[in-house]
mmCIF file of C-alpha atoms in Angstrom:
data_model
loop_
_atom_site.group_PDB
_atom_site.id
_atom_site.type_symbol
_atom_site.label_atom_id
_atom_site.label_comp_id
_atom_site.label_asym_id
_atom_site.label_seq_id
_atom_site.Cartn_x
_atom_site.Cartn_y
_atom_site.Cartn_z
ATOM 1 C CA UNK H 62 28.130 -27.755 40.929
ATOM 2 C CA UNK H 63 26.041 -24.880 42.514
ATOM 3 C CA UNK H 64 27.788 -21.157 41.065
ATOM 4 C CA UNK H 65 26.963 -18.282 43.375
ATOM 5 C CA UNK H 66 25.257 -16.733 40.334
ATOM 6 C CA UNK H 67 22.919 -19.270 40.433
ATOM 7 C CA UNK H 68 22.418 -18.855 43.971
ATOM 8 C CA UNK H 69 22.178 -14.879 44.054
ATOM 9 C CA UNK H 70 19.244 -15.194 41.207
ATOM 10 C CA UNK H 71 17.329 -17.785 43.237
ATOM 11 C CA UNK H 72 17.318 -15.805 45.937
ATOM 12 C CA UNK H 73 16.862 -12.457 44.287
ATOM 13 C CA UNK H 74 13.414 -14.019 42.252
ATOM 14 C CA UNK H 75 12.092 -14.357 46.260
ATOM 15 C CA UNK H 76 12.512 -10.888 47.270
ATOM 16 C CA UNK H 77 9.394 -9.459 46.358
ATOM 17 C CA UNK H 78 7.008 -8.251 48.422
ATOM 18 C CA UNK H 79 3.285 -8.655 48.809
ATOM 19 C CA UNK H 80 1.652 -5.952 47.836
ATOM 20 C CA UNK H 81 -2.413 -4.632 46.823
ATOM 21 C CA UNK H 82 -4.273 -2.098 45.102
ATOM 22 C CA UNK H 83 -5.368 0.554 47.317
ATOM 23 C CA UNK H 84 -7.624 2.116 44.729
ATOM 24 C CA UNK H 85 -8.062 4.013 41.095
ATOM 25 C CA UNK H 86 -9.477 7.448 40.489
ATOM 26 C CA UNK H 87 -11.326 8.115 37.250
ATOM 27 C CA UNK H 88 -12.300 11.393 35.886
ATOM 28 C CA UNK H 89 -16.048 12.447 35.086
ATOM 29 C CA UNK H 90 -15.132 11.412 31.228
ATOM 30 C CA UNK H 91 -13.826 7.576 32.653
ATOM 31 C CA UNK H 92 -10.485 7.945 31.717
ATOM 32 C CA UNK H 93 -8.129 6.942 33.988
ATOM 33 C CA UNK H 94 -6.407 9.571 36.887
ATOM 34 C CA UNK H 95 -4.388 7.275 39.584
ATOM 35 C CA UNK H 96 -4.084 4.202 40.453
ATOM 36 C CA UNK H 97 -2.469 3.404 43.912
ATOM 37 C CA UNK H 98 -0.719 0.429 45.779
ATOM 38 C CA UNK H 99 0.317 -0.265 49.057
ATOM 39 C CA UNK H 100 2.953 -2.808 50.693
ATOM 40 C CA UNK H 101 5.313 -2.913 53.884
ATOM 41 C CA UNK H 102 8.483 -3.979 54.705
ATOM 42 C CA UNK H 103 9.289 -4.991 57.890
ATOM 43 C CA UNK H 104 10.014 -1.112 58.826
ATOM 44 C CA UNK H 105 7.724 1.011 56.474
ATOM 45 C CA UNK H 106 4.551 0.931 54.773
ATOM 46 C CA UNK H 107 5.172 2.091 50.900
ATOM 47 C CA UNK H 108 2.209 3.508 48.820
ATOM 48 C CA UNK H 109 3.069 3.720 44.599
ATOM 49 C CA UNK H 110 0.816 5.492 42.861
ATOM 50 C CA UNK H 111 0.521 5.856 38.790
ATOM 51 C CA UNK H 112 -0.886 9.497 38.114
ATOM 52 C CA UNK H 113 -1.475 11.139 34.832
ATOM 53 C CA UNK H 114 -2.040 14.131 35.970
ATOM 54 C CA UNK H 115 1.466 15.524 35.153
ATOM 55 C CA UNK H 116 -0.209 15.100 31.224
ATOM 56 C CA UNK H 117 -3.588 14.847 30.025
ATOM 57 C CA UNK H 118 -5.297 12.234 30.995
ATOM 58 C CA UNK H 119 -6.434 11.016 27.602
ATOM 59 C CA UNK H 120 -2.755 11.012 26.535
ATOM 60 C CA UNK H 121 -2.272 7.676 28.887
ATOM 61 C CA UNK H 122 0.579 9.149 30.185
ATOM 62 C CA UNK H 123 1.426 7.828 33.631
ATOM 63 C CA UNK H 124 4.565 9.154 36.735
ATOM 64 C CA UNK H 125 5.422 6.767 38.697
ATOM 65 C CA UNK H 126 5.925 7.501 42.561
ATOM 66 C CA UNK H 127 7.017 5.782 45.319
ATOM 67 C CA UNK H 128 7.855 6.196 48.828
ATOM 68 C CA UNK H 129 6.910 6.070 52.437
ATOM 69 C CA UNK H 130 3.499 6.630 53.937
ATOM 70 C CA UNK H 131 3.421 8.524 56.568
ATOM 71 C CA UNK H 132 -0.708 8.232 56.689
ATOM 72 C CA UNK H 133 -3.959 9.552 54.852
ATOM 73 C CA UNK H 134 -3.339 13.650 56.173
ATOM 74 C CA UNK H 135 0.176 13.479 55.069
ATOM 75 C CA UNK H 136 2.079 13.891 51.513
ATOM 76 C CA UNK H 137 3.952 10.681 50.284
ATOM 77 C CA UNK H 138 7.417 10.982 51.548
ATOM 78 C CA UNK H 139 9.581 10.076 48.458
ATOM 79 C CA UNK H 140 12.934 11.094 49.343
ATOM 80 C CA UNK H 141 13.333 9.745 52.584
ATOM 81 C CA UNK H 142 16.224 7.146 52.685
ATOM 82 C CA UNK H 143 15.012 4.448 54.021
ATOM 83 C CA UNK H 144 18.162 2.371 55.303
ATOM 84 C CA UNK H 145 16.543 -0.518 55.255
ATOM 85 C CA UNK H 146 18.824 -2.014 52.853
ATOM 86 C CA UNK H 147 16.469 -3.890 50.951
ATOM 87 C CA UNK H 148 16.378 -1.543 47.747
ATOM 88 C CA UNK H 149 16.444 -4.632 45.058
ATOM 89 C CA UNK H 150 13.109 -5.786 46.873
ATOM 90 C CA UNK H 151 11.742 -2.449 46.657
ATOM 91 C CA UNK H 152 12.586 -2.166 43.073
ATOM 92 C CA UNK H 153 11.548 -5.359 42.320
ATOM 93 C CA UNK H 154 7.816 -5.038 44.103
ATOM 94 C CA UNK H 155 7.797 -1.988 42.459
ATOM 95 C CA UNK H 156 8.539 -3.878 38.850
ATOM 96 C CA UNK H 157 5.757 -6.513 39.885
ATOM 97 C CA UNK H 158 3.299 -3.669 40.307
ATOM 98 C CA UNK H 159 4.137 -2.203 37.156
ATOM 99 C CA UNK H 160 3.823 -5.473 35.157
ATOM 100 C CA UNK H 161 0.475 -5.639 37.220
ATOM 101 C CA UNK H 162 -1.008 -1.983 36.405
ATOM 102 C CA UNK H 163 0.443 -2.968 32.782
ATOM 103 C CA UNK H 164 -2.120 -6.219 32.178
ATOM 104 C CA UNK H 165 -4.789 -4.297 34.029
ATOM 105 C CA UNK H 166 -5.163 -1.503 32.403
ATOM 106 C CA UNK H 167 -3.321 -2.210 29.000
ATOM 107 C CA UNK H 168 -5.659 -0.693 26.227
ATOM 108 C CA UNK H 169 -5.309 3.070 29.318
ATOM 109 C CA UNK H 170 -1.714 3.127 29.121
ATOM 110 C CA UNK H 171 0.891 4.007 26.652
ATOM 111 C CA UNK H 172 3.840 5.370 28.796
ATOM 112 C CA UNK H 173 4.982 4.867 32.098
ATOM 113 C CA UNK H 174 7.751 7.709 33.582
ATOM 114 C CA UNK H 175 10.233 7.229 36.500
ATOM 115 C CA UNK H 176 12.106 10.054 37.556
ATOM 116 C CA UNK H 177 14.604 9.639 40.599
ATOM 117 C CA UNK H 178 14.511 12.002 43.153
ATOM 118 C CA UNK H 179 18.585 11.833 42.754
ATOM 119 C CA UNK H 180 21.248 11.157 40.834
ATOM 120 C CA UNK H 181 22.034 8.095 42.826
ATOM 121 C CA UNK H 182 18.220 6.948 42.840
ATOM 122 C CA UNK H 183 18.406 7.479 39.040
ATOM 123 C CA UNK H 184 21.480 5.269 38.435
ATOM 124 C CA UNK H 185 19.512 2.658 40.615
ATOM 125 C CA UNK H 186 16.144 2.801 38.474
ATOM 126 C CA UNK H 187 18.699 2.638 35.790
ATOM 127 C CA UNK H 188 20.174 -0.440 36.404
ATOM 128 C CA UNK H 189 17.364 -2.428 38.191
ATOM 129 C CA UNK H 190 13.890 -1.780 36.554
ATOM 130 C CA UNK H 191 15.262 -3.258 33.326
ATOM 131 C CA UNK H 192 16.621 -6.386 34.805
ATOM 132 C CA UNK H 193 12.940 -7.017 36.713
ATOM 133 C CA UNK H 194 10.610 -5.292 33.977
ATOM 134 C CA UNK H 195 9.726 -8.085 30.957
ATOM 135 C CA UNK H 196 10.688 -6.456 27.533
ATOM 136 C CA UNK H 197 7.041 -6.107 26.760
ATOM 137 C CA UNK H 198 6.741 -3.588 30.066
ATOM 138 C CA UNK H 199 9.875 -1.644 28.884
ATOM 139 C CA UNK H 200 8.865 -0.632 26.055
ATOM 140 C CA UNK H 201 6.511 1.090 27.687
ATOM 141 C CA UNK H 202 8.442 2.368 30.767
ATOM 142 C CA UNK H 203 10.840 5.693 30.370
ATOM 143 C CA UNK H 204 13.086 6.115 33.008
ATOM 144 C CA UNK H 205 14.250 10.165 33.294
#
């Protein structure tokens, strides 16, 4: 018998979506700045980028942001609501690129933060990145 649990996580493991690495920034030293990605949905382009410019670089701190891009002149737009009402996808393309930046660069990274822009975007993070992260990745992810 097919359970609609069953179901909901087949379809949820398809969700993703295709996204590639735009490019990594190094400082004079060769540690590691940024590293950005790009996808789209059907109604946006999204650029992620992993900065550790909040810290030091050579502490391997990385903040992870998201949003829209609204094109090379203009700042990364990430508090627009989007509407689109695919947020698991988002989340979860988000958690693949994670994961990705993770294997990459895995000896230049010890932490990983995500801070929501609200309260609501918070309780999201909250409740999704964990359920599409691998335990190995949260250990290293901090969700404020």
């Amino acid at each position: 018998m097919i359970k609609l649990k069953d179901i909901l996580n087949e379809l949820d493991q398809e969700t993703a979506y295709r996204f590639i690495e735009a490019g990594e920034t190094t400082m004079e030293d060769g540690s590691l700045l940024a590293v950005d990605y790009n996808f789209n949905t059907p109604q946006n382009r999204y650029k992620v980028t992993l900065y550790s410019g909040e810290y030091l670089p050579q502490d391997e701190i990385f903040v992870l942001s998201f949003g829209i891009d609204k094109g090379i002149f203009n700042a990364l737009d990430t508090s627009q609501m989007t509407g689109e009402g695919n947020v698991r996808a988002i989340i979860k393309t988000i958690a693949n690129i994670i994961e990705l930046f993770l294997k990459d660069y895995k000896n230049k990274v010890k932490r990983i933060d995500i801070e929501g822009t609200t309260e609501k975007r918070k309780r999201v993070y909250k409740a999704l990145f964990p359920k599409y992260l691998s335990p190995s990745a949260m250990t290293k992810v901090k969700i404020l």
